[in-house]
mmCIF file of C-alpha atoms and ligand atoms in Angstrom:
data_model
loop_
_atom_site.group_PDB
_atom_site.id
_atom_site.type_symbol
_atom_site.label_atom_id
_atom_site.label_comp_id
_atom_site.label_asym_id
_atom_site.label_seq_id
_atom_site.Cartn_x
_atom_site.Cartn_y
_atom_site.Cartn_z
ATOM 1 C CA MET A 1 0.067 0.049 0.102
ATOM 2 C CA ARG A 2 1.140 3.488 -0.779
ATOM 3 C CA GLU A 3 -0.098 6.448 0.490
ATOM 4 C CA GLY A 4 -2.154 4.920 2.872
ATOM 5 C CA SER A 5 -3.392 5.135 6.294
ATOM 6 C CA VAL A 6 -3.842 2.875 9.343
ATOM 7 C CA VAL A 7 -6.905 3.412 11.408
ATOM 8 C CA LEU A 8 -7.102 2.381 15.199
ATOM 9 C CA LEU A 9 -10.641 0.974 14.825
ATOM 10 C CA SER A 10 -11.893 -0.166 18.453
ATOM 11 C CA GLY A 11 -15.515 -0.394 17.171
ATOM 12 C CA GLY A 12 -17.044 2.314 19.203
ATOM 13 C CA MET A 13 -18.910 5.509 17.858
ATOM 14 C CA ASP A 14 -15.888 7.886 17.718
ATOM 15 C CA SER A 15 -13.483 5.031 15.868
ATOM 16 C CA CYS A 16 -16.050 4.470 13.493
ATOM 17 C CA VAL A 17 -16.864 7.853 12.292
ATOM 18 C CA CYS A 18 -12.665 7.946 12.211
ATOM 19 C CA ALA A 19 -12.717 5.344 10.097
ATOM 20 C CA ALA A 20 -15.293 6.522 7.598
ATOM 21 C CA LEU A 21 -13.069 9.403 7.473
ATOM 22 C CA ALA A 22 -9.718 7.553 6.643
ATOM 23 C CA ALA A 23 -11.715 5.038 4.049
ATOM 24 C CA ARG A 24 -13.045 7.916 2.189
ATOM 25 C CA ASP A 25 -9.882 9.848 2.726
ATOM 26 C CA TRP A 26 -6.666 7.397 2.771
ATOM 27 C CA GLY A 27 -7.685 3.889 1.685
ATOM 28 C CA ALA A 28 -7.510 2.637 5.410
ATOM 29 C CA ALA A 29 -6.170 -0.410 6.608
ATOM 30 C CA ALA A 30 -7.883 -1.148 9.799
ATOM 31 C CA LEU A 31 -6.234 -2.418 13.468
ATOM 32 C CA HIS A 32 -8.180 -3.373 16.491
ATOM 33 C CA ILE A 33 -6.663 -4.637 19.525
ATOM 34 C CA SER A 34 -8.251 -6.811 22.224
ATOM 35 C CA TYR A 35 -6.410 -6.260 25.807
ATOM 36 C CA GLY A 36 -8.597 -8.178 28.005
ATOM 37 C CA GLN A 37 -11.208 -5.280 28.470
ATOM 38 C CA ARG A 38 -14.545 -6.263 29.757
ATOM 39 C CA THR A 39 -16.335 -5.986 26.251
ATOM 40 C CA GLU A 40 -13.608 -7.271 23.889
ATOM 41 C CA GLY A 41 -15.859 -9.970 22.439
ATOM 42 C CA ARG A 42 -18.370 -7.931 21.600
ATOM 43 C CA GLU A 43 -16.246 -4.783 19.995
ATOM 44 C CA ARG A 44 -14.131 -7.394 18.286
ATOM 45 C CA ARG A 45 -17.664 -8.045 16.496
ATOM 46 C CA ALA A 46 -18.283 -4.193 16.158
ATOM 47 C CA PHE A 47 -14.317 -3.818 14.843
ATOM 48 C CA LEU A 48 -15.336 -6.454 11.858
ATOM 49 C CA ALA A 49 -18.999 -5.638 11.174
ATOM 50 C CA ILE A 50 -17.983 -1.701 10.753
ATOM 51 C CA CYS A 51 -15.077 -2.924 8.332
ATOM 52 C CA GLU A 52 -17.163 -5.083 6.065
ATOM 53 C CA ARG A 53 -19.605 -2.238 5.984
ATOM 54 C CA LEU A 54 -17.390 0.562 4.781
ATOM 55 C CA GLY A 55 -15.579 -1.703 2.562
ATOM 56 C CA ILE A 56 -11.885 -1.911 4.608
ATOM 57 C CA ALA A 57 -10.780 -5.125 3.341
ATOM 58 C CA GLN A 58 -6.960 -5.128 5.061
ATOM 59 C CA ARG A 59 -7.941 -5.707 8.928
ATOM 60 C CA LEU A 60 -5.794 -6.769 11.319
ATOM 61 C CA ILE A 61 -6.729 -8.078 14.750
ATOM 62 C CA VAL A 62 -3.953 -8.150 17.561
ATOM 63 C CA ARG A 63 -3.458 -9.238 21.340
ATOM 64 C CA ASN A 64 -2.220 -6.825 24.098
ATOM 65 C CA GLU A 65 -1.374 -8.857 27.081
ATOM 66 C CA ALA A 66 0.208 -6.313 28.942
ATOM 67 C CA LEU A 67 -2.677 -4.384 30.211
ATOM 68 C CA ALA A 68 -4.968 -6.897 31.606
ATOM 69 C CA ALA A 69 -1.871 -8.582 33.254
ATOM 70 C CA MET A 70 -0.699 -5.123 35.015
ATOM 71 C CA GLY A 71 -4.684 -4.000 35.800
ATOM 72 C CA GLY A 72 -4.760 -0.755 37.300
ATOM 73 C CA SER A 73 -8.295 -0.293 35.663
ATOM 74 C CA ALA A 74 -12.263 -1.480 35.599
ATOM 75 C CA LEU A 75 -12.273 -2.252 32.277
ATOM 76 C CA THR A 76 -9.229 -4.940 32.947
ATOM 77 C CA ASP A 77 -9.704 -5.548 36.425
ATOM 78 C CA LYS A 78 -13.016 -7.427 37.222
ATOM 79 C CA ASN A 79 -12.593 -6.649 40.936
ATOM 80 C CA MET A 80 -13.127 -3.093 40.438
ATOM 81 C CA ALA A 81 -16.834 -1.912 39.158
ATOM 82 C CA VAL A 82 -17.514 -0.232 36.246
ATOM 83 C CA PRO A 83 -18.903 3.378 38.181
ATOM 84 C CA GLU A 84 -22.239 4.524 36.695
ATOM 85 C CA SER A 85 -21.677 8.206 35.029
ATOM 86 C CA GLY A 86 -22.269 11.109 37.158
ATOM 87 C CA GLN A 87 -18.465 11.826 37.963
ATOM 88 C CA ILE A 88 -17.772 13.380 34.466
ATOM 89 C CA GLY A 89 -15.134 15.949 34.568
ATOM 90 C CA HIS A 90 -14.350 15.079 38.241
ATOM 91 C CA GLY A 91 -10.678 14.009 37.921
ATOM 92 C CA ILE A 92 -9.452 10.178 35.776
ATOM 93 C CA PRO A 93 -11.968 8.254 36.432
ATOM 94 C CA VAL A 94 -11.183 4.411 37.035
ATOM 95 C CA THR A 95 -12.275 3.555 33.549
ATOM 96 C CA TYR A 96 -8.423 4.730 32.534
ATOM 97 C CA VAL A 97 -6.154 2.186 31.260
ATOM 98 C CA PRO A 98 -2.599 3.578 32.381
ATOM 99 C CA PHE A 99 -1.437 4.483 28.928
ATOM 100 C CA ARG A 100 -3.151 2.398 26.762
ATOM 101 C CA ASN A 101 -3.262 4.898 24.174
ATOM 102 C CA ALA A 102 0.326 4.915 23.654
ATOM 103 C CA HIS A 103 0.232 0.621 23.407
ATOM 104 C CA PHE A 104 -1.796 1.251 20.243
ATOM 105 C CA LEU A 105 -0.283 3.814 18.649
ATOM 106 C CA ALA A 106 2.893 2.059 18.686
ATOM 107 C CA ALA A 107 1.189 -1.042 17.299
ATOM 108 C CA ALA A 108 -0.501 1.188 14.396
ATOM 109 C CA VAL A 109 2.779 2.715 13.836
ATOM 110 C CA SER A 110 4.635 -0.468 13.306
ATOM 111 C CA TRP A 111 2.170 -1.809 10.786
ATOM 112 C CA ALA A 112 2.039 1.792 9.365
ATOM 113 C CA GLU A 113 5.931 1.361 8.486
ATOM 114 C CA VAL A 114 5.393 -1.929 7.180
ATOM 115 C CA LEU A 115 2.560 -1.433 4.887
ATOM 116 C CA MET A 116 4.261 2.220 3.602
ATOM 117 C CA ALA A 117 1.119 3.700 5.016
ATOM 118 C CA SER A 118 1.802 7.562 5.795
ATOM 119 C CA LYS A 119 -0.970 8.203 8.178
ATOM 120 C CA VAL A 120 -2.182 6.593 11.303
ATOM 121 C CA TYR A 121 -5.933 7.793 12.248
ATOM 122 C CA ILE A 122 -7.170 7.514 15.788
ATOM 123 C CA GLY A 123 -10.432 8.916 17.009
ATOM 124 C CA ALA A 124 -9.369 10.361 20.267
ATOM 125 C CA VAL A 125 -11.822 13.132 21.932
ATOM 126 C CA GLU A 126 -10.647 15.613 24.222
ATOM 127 C CA GLN A 127 -13.938 17.973 24.984
ATOM 128 C CA ASP A 128 -16.866 15.448 25.936
ATOM 129 C CA SER A 129 -14.897 12.654 26.975
ATOM 130 C CA SER A 130 -14.250 10.998 30.608
ATOM 131 C CA GLY A 131 -10.691 13.242 30.992
ATOM 132 C CA TYR A 132 -8.499 11.010 29.585
ATOM 133 C CA PRO A 133 -4.587 12.103 29.701
ATOM 134 C CA ASP A 134 -3.842 10.204 26.726
ATOM 135 C CA CYS A 135 -6.521 12.031 24.883
ATOM 136 C CA ARG A 136 -5.353 15.519 24.687
ATOM 137 C CA PRO A 137 -3.837 17.202 21.907
ATOM 138 C CA ALA A 138 -0.278 17.815 23.498
ATOM 139 C CA TYR A 139 0.290 14.341 24.131
ATOM 140 C CA TYR A 140 -0.415 13.414 20.002
ATOM 141 C CA GLN A 141 1.898 16.691 18.965
ATOM 142 C CA ALA A 142 4.960 14.693 21.341
ATOM 143 C CA PHE A 143 4.259 11.435 20.018
ATOM 144 C CA ASN A 144 4.246 12.536 16.780
ATOM 145 C CA GLU A 145 8.001 13.497 17.531
ATOM 146 C CA VAL A 146 8.834 10.297 18.906
ATOM 147 C CA VAL A 147 7.445 8.771 15.429
ATOM 148 C CA ARG A 148 9.512 11.066 13.941
ATOM 149 C CA THR A 149 12.379 10.374 15.097
ATOM 150 C CA GLY A 150 11.868 6.561 15.769
ATOM 151 C CA THR A 151 11.019 4.874 12.060
ATOM 152 C CA LYS A 152 12.818 4.483 9.290
ATOM 153 C CA VAL A 153 11.821 6.684 6.833
ATOM 154 C CA GLY A 154 10.160 9.384 9.390
ATOM 155 C CA ARG A 155 7.521 10.413 7.885
ATOM 156 C CA ILE A 156 4.025 8.301 9.429
ATOM 157 C CA GLN A 157 1.697 11.346 10.895
ATOM 158 C CA ILE A 158 -0.463 10.118 13.507
ATOM 159 C CA VAL A 159 -3.707 12.490 12.943
ATOM 160 C CA THR A 160 -6.486 13.071 15.569
ATOM 161 C CA PRO A 161 -9.439 14.439 13.190
ATOM 162 C CA LEU A 162 -11.937 14.303 15.963
ATOM 163 C CA ILE A 163 -10.055 15.752 18.890
ATOM 164 C CA GLY A 164 -11.266 19.147 18.922
ATOM 165 C CA LEU A 165 -14.875 18.354 18.135
ATOM 166 C CA ARG A 166 -18.010 17.808 20.719
ATOM 167 C CA LYS A 167 -19.461 14.675 21.038
ATOM 168 C CA VAL A 168 -22.605 15.823 19.437
ATOM 169 C CA GLU A 169 -20.849 17.079 16.411
ATOM 170 C CA ILE A 170 -19.232 13.838 15.853
ATOM 171 C CA VAL A 171 -22.879 12.104 15.651
ATOM 172 C CA ARG A 172 -23.713 14.673 13.098
ATOM 173 C CA LEU A 173 -20.341 14.175 11.187
ATOM 174 C CA GLY A 174 -21.022 10.622 11.135
ATOM 175 C CA LEU A 175 -24.456 10.613 9.760
ATOM 176 C CA GLU A 176 -23.312 13.054 6.703
ATOM 177 C CA LEU A 177 -20.645 10.073 6.336
ATOM 178 C CA GLY A 178 -23.104 7.270 6.310
ATOM 179 C CA ALA A 179 -20.878 5.929 9.347
ATOM 180 C CA PRO A 180 -22.557 2.684 10.451
ATOM 181 C CA PHE A 181 -23.441 3.214 14.210
ATOM 182 C CA ASP A 182 -25.929 0.681 14.350
ATOM 183 C CA LEU A 183 -22.795 -2.038 14.307
ATOM 184 C CA THR A 184 -21.085 -0.105 17.062
ATOM 185 C CA TRP A 185 -20.083 -0.649 20.730
ATOM 186 C CA SER A 186 -19.223 1.890 23.182
ATOM 187 C CA CYS A 187 -20.474 0.220 26.364
ATOM 188 C CA TYR A 188 -18.055 -0.334 29.224
ATOM 189 C CA SER A 189 -19.663 -3.336 31.124
ATOM 190 C CA HIS A 190 -22.405 -5.347 28.695
ATOM 191 C CA GLU A 191 -22.145 -7.225 25.474
ATOM 192 C CA ASP A 192 -25.724 -7.589 24.885
ATOM 193 C CA ARG A 193 -27.455 -4.663 25.204
ATOM 194 C CA ALA A 194 -25.779 -1.813 25.918
ATOM 195 C CA CYS A 195 -26.571 -0.691 30.022
ATOM 196 C CA GLY A 196 -26.971 3.014 29.617
ATOM 197 C CA VAL A 197 -25.493 4.198 32.670
ATOM 198 C CA CYS A 198 -21.721 3.765 32.668
ATOM 199 C CA ASP A 199 -19.516 7.004 31.148
ATOM 200 C CA SER A 200 -19.190 6.094 27.889
ATOM 201 C CA CYS A 201 -22.936 5.276 27.444
ATOM 202 C CA VAL A 202 -24.362 8.550 29.006
ATOM 203 C CA LEU A 203 -21.718 10.647 27.069
ATOM 204 C CA ARG A 204 -23.020 8.390 23.563
ATOM 205 C CA LEU A 205 -26.715 8.887 24.485
ATOM 206 C CA ARG A 206 -26.493 12.723 25.237
ATOM 207 C CA ALA A 207 -24.632 13.261 21.778
ATOM 208 C CA PHE A 208 -27.358 11.813 19.751
ATOM 209 C CA HIS A 209 -30.145 13.202 21.709
ATOM 210 C CA GLU A 210 -28.350 16.784 21.254
ATOM 211 C CA ALA A 211 -27.965 15.769 17.364
ATOM 212 C CA GLY A 212 -31.913 14.990 17.485
ATOM 213 C CA ALA A 213 -31.049 11.918 16.098
ATOM 214 C CA THR A 214 -31.939 8.229 17.731
ATOM 215 C CA ASP A 215 -29.351 6.172 18.523
ATOM 216 C CA PRO A 216 -29.400 2.977 16.598
ATOM 217 C CA ILE A 217 -28.191 0.400 19.327
ATOM 218 C CA PRO A 218 -30.212 -1.534 22.037
ATOM 219 C CA TYR A 219 -30.273 -0.294 25.702
ATOM 220 C CA ASP A 220 -31.144 -1.229 28.996
ATOM 221 C CA GLU A 221 -32.045 2.038 30.721
ATOM 222 C CA VAL A 222 -32.100 4.996 28.921
ATOM 223 C CA ALA A 223 -35.103 6.692 30.596
ATOM 224 C CA GLY A 224 -34.213 10.120 32.362
ATOM 225 C CA ARG A 225 -30.695 10.109 31.090
ATOM 226 C CA VAL A 226 -30.493 12.706 28.620
HETATM 227 ZN ZN1 ZN B 301 -22.716 1.431 29.168
#
């Protein structure tokens, strides 16, 4: 592949919109990383279905064993409960997975180097997010410097097209692009019907509500949450 991109696609709504952009503009190859998170089976199914719908033929699923082995997050440690939303904007929540996005970016940049792709897309969002430190623009600027100095040719660029958007703007952009929201999975804790009460569900429901759209995935509990 030349002048192509690698897109990190978890299967959630942000990465789905990001993949729709990458597929439209750059002939994307999609990378999914399972890391022992609670909903990994469901997210993997979402990844494959989204690739199919977006016509992304080049796909790679890899496992990261380090993050779950180390724990320290409610997403990877079954002894830590996933909290109901309500603390958004008050510090870094227990769903933060320590330095996770660096593991993801490292794998994506390695693959981009092999494929001779020139962009790595990641759907990080700073505003309307849970406040994770590895979603800040300064982090990606610094990481790009690492990539420039640590790769063979040094021309791979990490791009974060959603980082400055509000969540409602991401929903609107996804609707314009025809991103397959019906195939996405964002819930931190459930794999059959989304819980409707974790941070990720609440942020997502609020965004669809503000966009005047209906979230097409099934929820357990939505009344009064938006
Ligand atoms: Zn949820």
